[in-house]
Structures are given as C-alpha cells and as structure tokens.
Coordinates of N, CA and C in Angstrom, one line a residue:
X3 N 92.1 -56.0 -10.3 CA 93.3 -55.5 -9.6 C 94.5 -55.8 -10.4
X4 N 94.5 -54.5 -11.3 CA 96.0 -54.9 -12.0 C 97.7 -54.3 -11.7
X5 N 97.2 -53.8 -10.8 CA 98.8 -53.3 -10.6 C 99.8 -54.4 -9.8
X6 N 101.0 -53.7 -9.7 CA 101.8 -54.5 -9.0 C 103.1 -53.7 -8.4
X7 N 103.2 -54.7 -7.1 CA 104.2 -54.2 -5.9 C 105.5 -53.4 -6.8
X8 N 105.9 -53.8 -7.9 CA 106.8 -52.7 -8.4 C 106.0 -51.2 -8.5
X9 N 104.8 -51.2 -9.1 CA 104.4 -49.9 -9.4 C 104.2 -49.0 -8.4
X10 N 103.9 -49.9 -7.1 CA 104.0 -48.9 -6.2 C 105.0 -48.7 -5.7
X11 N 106.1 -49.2 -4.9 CA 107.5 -48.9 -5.1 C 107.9 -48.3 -5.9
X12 N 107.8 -48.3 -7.0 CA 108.2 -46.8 -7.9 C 107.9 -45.5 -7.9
X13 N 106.1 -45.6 -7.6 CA 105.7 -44.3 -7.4 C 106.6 -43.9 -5.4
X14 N 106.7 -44.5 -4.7 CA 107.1 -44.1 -3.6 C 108.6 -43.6 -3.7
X15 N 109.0 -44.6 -4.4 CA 110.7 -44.3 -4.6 C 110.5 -42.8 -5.2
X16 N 110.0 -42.3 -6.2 CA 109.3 -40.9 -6.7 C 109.7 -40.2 -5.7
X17 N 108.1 -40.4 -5.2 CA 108.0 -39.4 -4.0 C 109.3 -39.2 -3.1
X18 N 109.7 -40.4 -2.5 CA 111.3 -39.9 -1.6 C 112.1 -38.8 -2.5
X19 N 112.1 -39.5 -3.9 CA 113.5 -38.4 -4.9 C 112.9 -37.3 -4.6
X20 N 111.8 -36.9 -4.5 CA 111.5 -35.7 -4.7 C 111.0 -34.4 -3.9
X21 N 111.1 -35.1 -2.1 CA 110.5 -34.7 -1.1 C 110.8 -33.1 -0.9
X22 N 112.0 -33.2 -1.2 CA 112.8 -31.7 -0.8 C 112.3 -30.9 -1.8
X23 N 111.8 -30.7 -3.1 CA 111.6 -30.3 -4.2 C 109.7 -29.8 -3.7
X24 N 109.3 -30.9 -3.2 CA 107.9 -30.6 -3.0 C 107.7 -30.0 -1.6
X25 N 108.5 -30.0 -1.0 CA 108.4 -29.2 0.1 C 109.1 -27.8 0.0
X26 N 109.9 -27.5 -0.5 CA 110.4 -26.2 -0.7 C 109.1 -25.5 -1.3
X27 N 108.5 -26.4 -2.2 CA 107.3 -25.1 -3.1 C 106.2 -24.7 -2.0
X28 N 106.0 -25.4 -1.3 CA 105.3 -25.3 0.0 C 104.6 -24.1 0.3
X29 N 103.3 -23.3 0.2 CA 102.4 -22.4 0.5 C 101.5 -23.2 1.6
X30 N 101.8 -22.9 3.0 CA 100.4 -23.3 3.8 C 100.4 -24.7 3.5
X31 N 99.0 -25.7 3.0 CA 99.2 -26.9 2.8 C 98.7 -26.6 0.9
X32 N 99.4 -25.8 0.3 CA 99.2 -25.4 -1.0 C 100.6 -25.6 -1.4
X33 N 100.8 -26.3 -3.0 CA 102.0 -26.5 -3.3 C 102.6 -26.6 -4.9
X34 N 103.4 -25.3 -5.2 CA 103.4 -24.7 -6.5 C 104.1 -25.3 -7.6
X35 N 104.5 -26.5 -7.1 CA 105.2 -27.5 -7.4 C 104.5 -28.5 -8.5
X36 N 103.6 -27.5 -9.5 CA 102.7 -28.0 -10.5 C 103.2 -29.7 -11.8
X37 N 104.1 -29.3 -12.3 CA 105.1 -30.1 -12.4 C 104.9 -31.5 -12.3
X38 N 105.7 -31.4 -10.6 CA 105.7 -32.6 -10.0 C 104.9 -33.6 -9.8
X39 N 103.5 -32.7 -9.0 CA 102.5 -33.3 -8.8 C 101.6 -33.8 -10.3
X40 N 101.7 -33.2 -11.0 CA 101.5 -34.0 -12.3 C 101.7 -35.3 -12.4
X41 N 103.0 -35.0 -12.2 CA 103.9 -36.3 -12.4 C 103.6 -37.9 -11.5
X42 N 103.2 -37.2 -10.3 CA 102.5 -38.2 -8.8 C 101.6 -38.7 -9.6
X43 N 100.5 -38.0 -10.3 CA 98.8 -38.1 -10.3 C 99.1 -39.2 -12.2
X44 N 99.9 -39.2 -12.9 CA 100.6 -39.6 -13.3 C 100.5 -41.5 -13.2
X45 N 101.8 -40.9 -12.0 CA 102.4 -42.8 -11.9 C 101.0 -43.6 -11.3
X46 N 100.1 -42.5 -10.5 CA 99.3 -43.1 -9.4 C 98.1 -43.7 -10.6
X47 N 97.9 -43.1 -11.4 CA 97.0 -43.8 -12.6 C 96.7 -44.9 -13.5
X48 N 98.4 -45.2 -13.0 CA 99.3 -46.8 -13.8 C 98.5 -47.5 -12.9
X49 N 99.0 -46.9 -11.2 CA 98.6 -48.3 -10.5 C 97.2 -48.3 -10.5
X50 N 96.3 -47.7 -10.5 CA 94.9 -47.5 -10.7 C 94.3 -46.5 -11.3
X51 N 92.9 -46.1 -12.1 CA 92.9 -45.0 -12.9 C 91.9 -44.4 -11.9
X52 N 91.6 -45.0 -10.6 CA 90.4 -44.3 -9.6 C 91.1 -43.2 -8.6
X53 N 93.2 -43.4 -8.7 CA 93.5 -43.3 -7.5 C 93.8 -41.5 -7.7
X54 N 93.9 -40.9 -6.4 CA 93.6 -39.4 -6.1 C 94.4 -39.2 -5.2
X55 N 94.6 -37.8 -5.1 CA 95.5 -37.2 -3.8 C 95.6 -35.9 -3.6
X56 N 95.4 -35.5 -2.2 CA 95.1 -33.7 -2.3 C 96.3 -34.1 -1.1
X57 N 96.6 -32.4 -0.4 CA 97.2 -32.3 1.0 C 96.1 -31.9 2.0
X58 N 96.3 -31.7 2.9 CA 95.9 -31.1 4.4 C 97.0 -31.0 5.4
X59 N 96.4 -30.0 6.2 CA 97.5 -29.1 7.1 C 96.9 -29.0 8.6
X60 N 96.7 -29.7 9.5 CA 95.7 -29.2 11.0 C 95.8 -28.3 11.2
X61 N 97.7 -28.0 11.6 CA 97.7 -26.9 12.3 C 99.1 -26.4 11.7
X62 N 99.3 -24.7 12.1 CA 100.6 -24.2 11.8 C 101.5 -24.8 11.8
X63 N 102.6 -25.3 11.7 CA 104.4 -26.1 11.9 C 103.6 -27.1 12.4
X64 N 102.7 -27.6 11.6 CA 102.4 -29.2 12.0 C 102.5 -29.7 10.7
X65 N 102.6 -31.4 10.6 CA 103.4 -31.7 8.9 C 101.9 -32.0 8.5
X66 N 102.1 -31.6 7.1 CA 101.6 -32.0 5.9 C 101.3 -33.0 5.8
X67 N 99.9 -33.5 5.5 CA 99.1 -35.0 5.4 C 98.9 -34.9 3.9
X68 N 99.3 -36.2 3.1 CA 99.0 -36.3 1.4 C 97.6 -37.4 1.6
X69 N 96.7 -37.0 1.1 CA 95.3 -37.8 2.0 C 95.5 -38.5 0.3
X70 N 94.8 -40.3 0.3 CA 94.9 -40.6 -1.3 C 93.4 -41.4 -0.8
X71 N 92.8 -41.0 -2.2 CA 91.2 -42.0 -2.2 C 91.2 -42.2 -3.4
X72 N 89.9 -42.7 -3.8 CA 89.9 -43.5 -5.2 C 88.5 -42.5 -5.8
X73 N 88.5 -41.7 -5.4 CA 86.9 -40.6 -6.2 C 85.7 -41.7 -5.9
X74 N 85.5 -42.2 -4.8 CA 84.1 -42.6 -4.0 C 83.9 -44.3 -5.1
X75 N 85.1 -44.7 -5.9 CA 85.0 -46.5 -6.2 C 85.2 -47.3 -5.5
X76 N 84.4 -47.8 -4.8 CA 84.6 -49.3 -4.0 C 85.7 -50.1 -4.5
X77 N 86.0 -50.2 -5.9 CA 86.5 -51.7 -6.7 C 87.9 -51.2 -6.2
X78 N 88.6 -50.0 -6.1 CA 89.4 -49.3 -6.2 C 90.4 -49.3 -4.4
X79 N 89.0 -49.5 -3.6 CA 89.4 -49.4 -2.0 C 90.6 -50.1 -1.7
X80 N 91.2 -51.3 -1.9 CA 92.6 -52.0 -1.7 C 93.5 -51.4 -2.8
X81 N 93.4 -50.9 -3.3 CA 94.6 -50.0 -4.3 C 95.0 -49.2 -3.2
X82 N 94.2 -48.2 -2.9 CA 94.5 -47.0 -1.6 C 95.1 -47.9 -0.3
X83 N 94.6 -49.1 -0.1 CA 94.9 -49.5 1.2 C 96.3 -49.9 1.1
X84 N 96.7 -50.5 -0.2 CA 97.8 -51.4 -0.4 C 98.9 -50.1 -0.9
X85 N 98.9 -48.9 -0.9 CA 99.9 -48.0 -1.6 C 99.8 -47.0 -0.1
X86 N 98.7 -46.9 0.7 CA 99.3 -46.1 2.0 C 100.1 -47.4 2.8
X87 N 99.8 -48.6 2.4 CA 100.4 -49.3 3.4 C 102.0 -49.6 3.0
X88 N 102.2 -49.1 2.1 CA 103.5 -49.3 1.7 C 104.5 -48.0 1.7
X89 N 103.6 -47.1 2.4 CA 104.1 -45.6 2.3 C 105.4 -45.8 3.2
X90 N 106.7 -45.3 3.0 CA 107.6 -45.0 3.9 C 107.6 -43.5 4.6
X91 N 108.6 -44.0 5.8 CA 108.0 -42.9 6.7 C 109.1 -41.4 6.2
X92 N 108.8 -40.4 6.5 CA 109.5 -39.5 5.7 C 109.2 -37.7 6.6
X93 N 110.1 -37.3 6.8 CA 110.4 -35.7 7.7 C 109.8 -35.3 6.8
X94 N 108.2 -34.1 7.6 CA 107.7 -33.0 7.2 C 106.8 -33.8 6.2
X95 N 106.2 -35.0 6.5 CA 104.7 -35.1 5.9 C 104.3 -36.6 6.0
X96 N 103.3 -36.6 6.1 CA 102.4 -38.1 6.5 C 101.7 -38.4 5.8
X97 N 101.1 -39.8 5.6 CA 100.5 -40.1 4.3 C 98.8 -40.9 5.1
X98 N 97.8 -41.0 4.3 CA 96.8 -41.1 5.6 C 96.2 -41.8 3.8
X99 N 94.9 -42.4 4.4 CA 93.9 -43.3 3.0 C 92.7 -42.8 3.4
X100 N 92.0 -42.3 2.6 CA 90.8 -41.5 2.7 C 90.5 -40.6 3.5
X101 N 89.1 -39.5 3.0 CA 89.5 -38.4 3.5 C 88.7 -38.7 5.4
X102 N 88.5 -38.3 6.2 CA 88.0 -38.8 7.5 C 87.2 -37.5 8.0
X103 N 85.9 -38.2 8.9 CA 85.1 -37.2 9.8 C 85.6 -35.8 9.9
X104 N 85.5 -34.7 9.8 CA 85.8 -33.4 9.8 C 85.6 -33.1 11.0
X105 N 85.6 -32.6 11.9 CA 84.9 -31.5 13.4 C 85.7 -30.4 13.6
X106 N 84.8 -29.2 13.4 CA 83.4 -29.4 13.3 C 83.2 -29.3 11.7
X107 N 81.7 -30.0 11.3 CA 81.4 -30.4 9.9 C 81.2 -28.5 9.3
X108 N 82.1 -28.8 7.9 CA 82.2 -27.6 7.4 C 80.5 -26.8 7.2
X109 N 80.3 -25.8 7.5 CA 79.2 -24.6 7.1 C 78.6 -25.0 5.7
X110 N 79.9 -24.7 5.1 CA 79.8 -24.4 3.7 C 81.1 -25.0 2.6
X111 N 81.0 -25.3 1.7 CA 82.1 -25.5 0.7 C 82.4 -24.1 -0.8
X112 N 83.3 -23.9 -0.7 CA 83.8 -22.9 -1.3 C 84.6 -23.3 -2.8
X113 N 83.7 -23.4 -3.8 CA 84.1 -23.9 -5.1 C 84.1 -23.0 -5.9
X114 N 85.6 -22.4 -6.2 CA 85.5 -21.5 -7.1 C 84.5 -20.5 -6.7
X115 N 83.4 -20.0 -7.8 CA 83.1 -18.8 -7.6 C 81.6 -19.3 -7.1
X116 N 81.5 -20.3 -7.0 CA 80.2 -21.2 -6.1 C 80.2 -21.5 -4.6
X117 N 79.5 -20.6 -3.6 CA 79.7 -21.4 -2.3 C 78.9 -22.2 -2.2
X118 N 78.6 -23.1 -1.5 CA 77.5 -24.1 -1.0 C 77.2 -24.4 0.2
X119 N 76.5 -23.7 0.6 CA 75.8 -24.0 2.2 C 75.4 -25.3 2.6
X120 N 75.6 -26.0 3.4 CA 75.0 -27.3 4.2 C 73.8 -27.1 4.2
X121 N 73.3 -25.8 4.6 CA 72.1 -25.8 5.0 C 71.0 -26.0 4.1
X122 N 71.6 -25.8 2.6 CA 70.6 -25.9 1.2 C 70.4 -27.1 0.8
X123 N 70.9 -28.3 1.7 CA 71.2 -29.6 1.2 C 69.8 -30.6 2.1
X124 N 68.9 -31.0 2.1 CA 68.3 -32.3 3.0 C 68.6 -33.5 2.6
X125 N 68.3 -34.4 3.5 CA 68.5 -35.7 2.9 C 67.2 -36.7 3.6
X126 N 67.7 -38.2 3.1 CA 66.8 -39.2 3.6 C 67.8 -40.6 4.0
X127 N 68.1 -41.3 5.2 CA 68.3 -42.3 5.1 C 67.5 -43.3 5.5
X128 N 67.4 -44.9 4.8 CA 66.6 -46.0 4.6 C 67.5 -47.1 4.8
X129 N 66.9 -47.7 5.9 CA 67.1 -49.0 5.5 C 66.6 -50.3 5.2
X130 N 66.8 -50.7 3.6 CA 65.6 -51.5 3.4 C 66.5 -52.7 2.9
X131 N 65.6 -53.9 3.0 CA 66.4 -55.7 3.0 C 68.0 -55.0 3.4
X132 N 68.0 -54.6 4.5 CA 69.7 -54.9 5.0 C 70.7 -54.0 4.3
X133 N 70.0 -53.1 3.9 CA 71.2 -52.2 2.8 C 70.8 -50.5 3.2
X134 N 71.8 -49.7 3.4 CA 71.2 -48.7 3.6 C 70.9 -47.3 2.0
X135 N 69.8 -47.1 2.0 CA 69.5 -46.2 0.9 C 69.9 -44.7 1.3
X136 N 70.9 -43.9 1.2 CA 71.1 -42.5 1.0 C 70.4 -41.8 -0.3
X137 N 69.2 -40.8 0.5 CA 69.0 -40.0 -1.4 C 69.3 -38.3 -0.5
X138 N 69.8 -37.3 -1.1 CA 70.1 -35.9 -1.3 C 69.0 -35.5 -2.5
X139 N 68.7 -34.4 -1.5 CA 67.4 -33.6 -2.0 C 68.0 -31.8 -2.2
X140 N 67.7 -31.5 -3.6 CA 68.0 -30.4 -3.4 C 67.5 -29.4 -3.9
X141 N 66.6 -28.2 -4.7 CA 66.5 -27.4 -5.6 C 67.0 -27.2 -7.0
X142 N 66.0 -27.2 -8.4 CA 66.6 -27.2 -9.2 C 67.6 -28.8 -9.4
X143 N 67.1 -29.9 -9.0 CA 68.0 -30.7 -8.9 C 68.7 -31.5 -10.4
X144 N 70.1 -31.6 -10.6 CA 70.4 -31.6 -12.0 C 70.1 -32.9 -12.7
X145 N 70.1 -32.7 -14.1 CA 70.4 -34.0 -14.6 C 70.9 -34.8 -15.1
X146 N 71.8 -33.6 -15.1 CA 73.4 -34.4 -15.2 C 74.3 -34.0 -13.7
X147 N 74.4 -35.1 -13.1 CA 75.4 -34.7 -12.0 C 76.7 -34.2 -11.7
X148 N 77.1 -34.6 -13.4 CA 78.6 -34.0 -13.1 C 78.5 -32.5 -13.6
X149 N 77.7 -32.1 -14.3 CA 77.5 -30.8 -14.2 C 77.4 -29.7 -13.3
X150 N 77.1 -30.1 -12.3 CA 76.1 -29.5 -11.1 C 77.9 -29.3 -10.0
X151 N 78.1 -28.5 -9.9 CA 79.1 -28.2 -8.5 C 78.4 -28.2 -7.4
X152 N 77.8 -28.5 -7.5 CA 76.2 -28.7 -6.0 C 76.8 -30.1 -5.7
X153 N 76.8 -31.0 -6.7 CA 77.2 -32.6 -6.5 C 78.3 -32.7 -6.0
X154 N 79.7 -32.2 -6.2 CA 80.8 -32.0 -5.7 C 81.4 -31.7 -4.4
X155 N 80.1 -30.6 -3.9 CA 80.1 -30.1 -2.7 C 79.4 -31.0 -1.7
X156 N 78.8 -31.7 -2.2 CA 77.4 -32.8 -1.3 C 78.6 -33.8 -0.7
X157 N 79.3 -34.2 -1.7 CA 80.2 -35.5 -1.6 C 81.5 -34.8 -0.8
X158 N 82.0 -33.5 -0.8 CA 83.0 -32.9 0.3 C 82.8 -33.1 2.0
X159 N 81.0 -32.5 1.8 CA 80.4 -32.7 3.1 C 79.6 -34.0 3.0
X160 N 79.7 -35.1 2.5 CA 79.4 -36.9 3.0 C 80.5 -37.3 3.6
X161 N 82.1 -36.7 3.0 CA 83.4 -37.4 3.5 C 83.3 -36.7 4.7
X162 N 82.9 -35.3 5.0 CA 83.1 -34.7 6.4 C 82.1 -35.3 7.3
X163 N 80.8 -35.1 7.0 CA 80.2 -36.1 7.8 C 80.4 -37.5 8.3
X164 N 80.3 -38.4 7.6 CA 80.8 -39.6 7.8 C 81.8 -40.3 7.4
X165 N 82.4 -40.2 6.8 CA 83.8 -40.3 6.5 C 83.6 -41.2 5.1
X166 N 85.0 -41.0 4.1 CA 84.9 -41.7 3.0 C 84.9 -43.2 2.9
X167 N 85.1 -43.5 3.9 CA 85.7 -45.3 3.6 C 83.7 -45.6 3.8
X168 N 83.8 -45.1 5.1 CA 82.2 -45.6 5.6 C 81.3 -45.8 4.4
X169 N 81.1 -44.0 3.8 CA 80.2 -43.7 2.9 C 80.1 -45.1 1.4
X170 N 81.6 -45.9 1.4 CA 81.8 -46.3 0.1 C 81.2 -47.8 0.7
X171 N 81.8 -47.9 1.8 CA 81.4 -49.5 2.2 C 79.9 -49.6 3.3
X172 N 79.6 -48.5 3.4 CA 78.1 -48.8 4.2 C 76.9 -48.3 3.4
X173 N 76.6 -47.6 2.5 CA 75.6 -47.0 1.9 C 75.8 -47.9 0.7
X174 N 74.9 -48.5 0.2 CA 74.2 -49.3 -0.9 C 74.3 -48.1 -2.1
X175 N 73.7 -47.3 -2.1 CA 72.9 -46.7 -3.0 C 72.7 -44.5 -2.8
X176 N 73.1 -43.9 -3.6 CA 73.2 -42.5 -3.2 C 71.8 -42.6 -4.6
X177 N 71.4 -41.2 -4.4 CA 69.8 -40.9 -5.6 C 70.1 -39.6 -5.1
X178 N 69.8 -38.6 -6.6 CA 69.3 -37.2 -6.0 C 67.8 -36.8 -6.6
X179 N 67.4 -36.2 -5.5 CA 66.0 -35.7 -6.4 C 66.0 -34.1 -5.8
X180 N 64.6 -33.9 -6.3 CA 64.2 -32.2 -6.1 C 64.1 -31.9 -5.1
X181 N 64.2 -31.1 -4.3 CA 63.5 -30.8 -2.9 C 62.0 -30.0 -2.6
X182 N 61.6 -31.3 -2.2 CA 60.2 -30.5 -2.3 C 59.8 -29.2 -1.3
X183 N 58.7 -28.7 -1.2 CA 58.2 -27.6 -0.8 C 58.1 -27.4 0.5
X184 N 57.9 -27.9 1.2 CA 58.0 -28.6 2.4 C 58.3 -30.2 3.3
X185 N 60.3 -29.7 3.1 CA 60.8 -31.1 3.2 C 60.4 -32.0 4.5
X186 N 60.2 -31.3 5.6 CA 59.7 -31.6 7.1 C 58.4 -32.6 7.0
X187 N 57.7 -32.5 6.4 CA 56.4 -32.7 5.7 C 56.9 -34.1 5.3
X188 N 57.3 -34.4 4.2 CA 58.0 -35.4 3.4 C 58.8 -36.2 4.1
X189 N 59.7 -36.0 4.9 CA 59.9 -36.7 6.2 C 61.7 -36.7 5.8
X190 N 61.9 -35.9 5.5 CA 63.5 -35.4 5.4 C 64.1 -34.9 6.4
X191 N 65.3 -34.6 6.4 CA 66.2 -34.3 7.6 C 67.3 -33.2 7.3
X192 N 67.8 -32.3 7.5 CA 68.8 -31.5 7.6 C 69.9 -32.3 7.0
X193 N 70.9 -31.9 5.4 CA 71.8 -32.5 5.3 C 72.5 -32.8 6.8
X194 N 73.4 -31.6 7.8 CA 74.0 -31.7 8.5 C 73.6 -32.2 9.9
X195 N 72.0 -33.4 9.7 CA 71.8 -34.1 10.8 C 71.9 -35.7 10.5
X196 N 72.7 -35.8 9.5 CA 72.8 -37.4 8.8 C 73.8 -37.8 9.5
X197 N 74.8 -37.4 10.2 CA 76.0 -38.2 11.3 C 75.3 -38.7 11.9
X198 N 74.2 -38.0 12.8 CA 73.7 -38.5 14.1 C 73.1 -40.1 13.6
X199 N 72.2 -39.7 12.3 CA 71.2 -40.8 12.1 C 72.2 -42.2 11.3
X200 N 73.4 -41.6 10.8 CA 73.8 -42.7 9.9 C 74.9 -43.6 10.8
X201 N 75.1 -43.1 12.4 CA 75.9 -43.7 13.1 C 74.9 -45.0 14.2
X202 N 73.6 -44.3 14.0 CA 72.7 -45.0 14.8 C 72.3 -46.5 14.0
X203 N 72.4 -46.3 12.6 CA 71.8 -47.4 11.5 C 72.9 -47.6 11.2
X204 N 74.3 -47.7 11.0 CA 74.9 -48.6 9.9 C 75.5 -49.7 10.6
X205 N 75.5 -50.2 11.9 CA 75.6 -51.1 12.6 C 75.0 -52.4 11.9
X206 N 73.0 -51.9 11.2 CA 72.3 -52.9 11.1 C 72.3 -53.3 9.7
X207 N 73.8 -52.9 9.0 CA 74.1 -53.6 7.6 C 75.3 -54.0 7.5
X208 N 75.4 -55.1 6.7 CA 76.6 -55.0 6.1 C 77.9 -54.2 5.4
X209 N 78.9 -54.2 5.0 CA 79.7 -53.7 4.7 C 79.2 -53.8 3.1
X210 N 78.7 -52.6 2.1 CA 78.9 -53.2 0.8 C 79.4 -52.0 -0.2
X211 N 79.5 -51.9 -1.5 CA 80.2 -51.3 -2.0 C 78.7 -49.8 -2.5
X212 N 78.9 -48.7 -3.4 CA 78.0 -47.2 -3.4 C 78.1 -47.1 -4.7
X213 N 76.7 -47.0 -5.3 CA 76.4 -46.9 -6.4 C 75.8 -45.9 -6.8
X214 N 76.3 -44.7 -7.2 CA 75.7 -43.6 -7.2 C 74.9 -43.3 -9.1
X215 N 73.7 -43.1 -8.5 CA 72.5 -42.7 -9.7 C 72.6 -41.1 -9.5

C-alpha cells in the first residue's frame, strides 16, 4: 500500500476542477471528454496501478454513477475503499466502489463485434477445507485467457451475478476448462443459476482474497 492521502486529494481536487468540463461532454452515461478521462485513469494509477473506472446511468435525468474497482485484485480492495471514501459530494454524479448485483442479470454481453450469451457459459461451485472453488466451463476453452473476449464477458456477468467485492473476497479460486458433452451429466449448473447457489454457500467461508488460473 503505497499511496498517500495527498494523492488522493489530488486526484479528487481534479475531478472537482473539472466536473463542468466532464459533464458538458456528456452522451447518455457516455462521455467524449477523451482527454480528460485519460488524465483521471492517469492520476488513479499513481495511487494504485489495479485502480479502474467506468460510468453508469439507472435511469433518464438520473445522475451519473463513476463506479471505481481494482480489475478483480484483492491486494488493491482498500485503495478503492479509501479513494470512494474520500470522494466529495458533487451536483450531477455519484461515486459508488465496485461494480454490484445487476437485476435482472444481463442475457448477454455485447463486446465489440462479439456477443456472449449467458446461456453458453456453465459452471461448478465447491466447497472444499472452508474455501469456495469457482471453475467456468465453456467450449473451445482458451489458453490464454486474456485472449479469449469469452473471459471478459464471464467476469461482466460474475460482477452482475454476485457482485465484485463478494466475488474477490468469497471465492478462493476461479479455473476454466472445456465444456463437456453433456454438462448435466458432469454435474454442472447453468452459468445464470450460480446466484442462487453461491448465496446459499458463502456464509460457510471465510472472507479470502481470488486467484484466477
């Protein structure tokens, strides 16, 4: 943990100079204000090189949420906690730490010129010595993960399912493998039936940090 209370005050003091500037560019919760936001993703790298930031919008003439996470690093979780908690309060947008439960859980994710159905996704949750094991099962499954916009989209719909903080501090362990021929058989579950089961079991572990293979 190397930052310090100046850096985040600086990056905030930032953001205040510059509220009117980023909201004038304003499309929807889309914002053309390329530039700027450079410049955010920028200072936010000083204070941590995990830290991130997209917007969200609920609803029409409702304000602007700047959601900030750390790209799924546990080590990184009090960086986000300690920079929304320092957030000042400010007209036409709110500042929130991690992304949270979706409803209803998205269909599909739309990447570029790749959609990704929920439906193409199973999974397995385990819990073994006290730790819960997440593995994703999919077709063609890659070998390099960061390759794969399949991986991308898994991890859009983990934060909508169960939310990011959960996913980083209750699941031990994420694995991907193939999807076999008959997942039902094998004793898999519908990506989009893992809220039900992961709300039922994460009671019976600890809080620990996600190590994704």
């Amino acid at each position: 943990m190397n930052y310090s209370r100046k850096q985040i005050e600086d990056f905030w003091q930032h953001v205040e100079q510059t509220l009117d500037q980023l909201l004038a560019s304003q499309q929807d919760a889309q914002f053309e204000a390329d530039g700027l936001l450079s410049a955010y993703r920028s200072s936010l790298q000083k204070i941590d090189r995990n830290l991130t930031f997209h917007f969200e919008k609920e609803s029409e003439g409702g304000p602007v949420e700047m959601v900030f996470g750390c790209d799924g690093y546990p080590e990184s979780i009090h960086a986000v906690l300690s920079l929304v908690g320092a957030a000042p309060q400010l007209s036409g947008i709110s500042f929130r730490a991690f992304n949270e439960r979706y409803d209803p859980v998205p269909a599909f994710v739309n990447l570029g010129d790749e959609l990704c159905e929920i439906d193409e996704f199973w999974c397995s949750l385990r819990e073994l010595k006290g730790k819960l094991q997440l593995a994703v099962y999919l077709r063609d499954a890659p070998k390099i993960l960061e390759m794969d916009p399949r991986v991308e989209a898994v991890m859009i719909l983990l934060d909508a399912l169960i939310g990011e903080y959960e996913l980083m501090t209750r699941v031990w362990s994420l694995d991907w493998y193939e999807l076999p021929t008959d997942p039902v058989d094998f004793g898999l579950m519908p990506l989009s039936h893992l809220r039900h089961a992961f709300d039922e079991m994460k009671d019976q572990v600890q809080p620990v940090g996600i190590t994704i293979h």
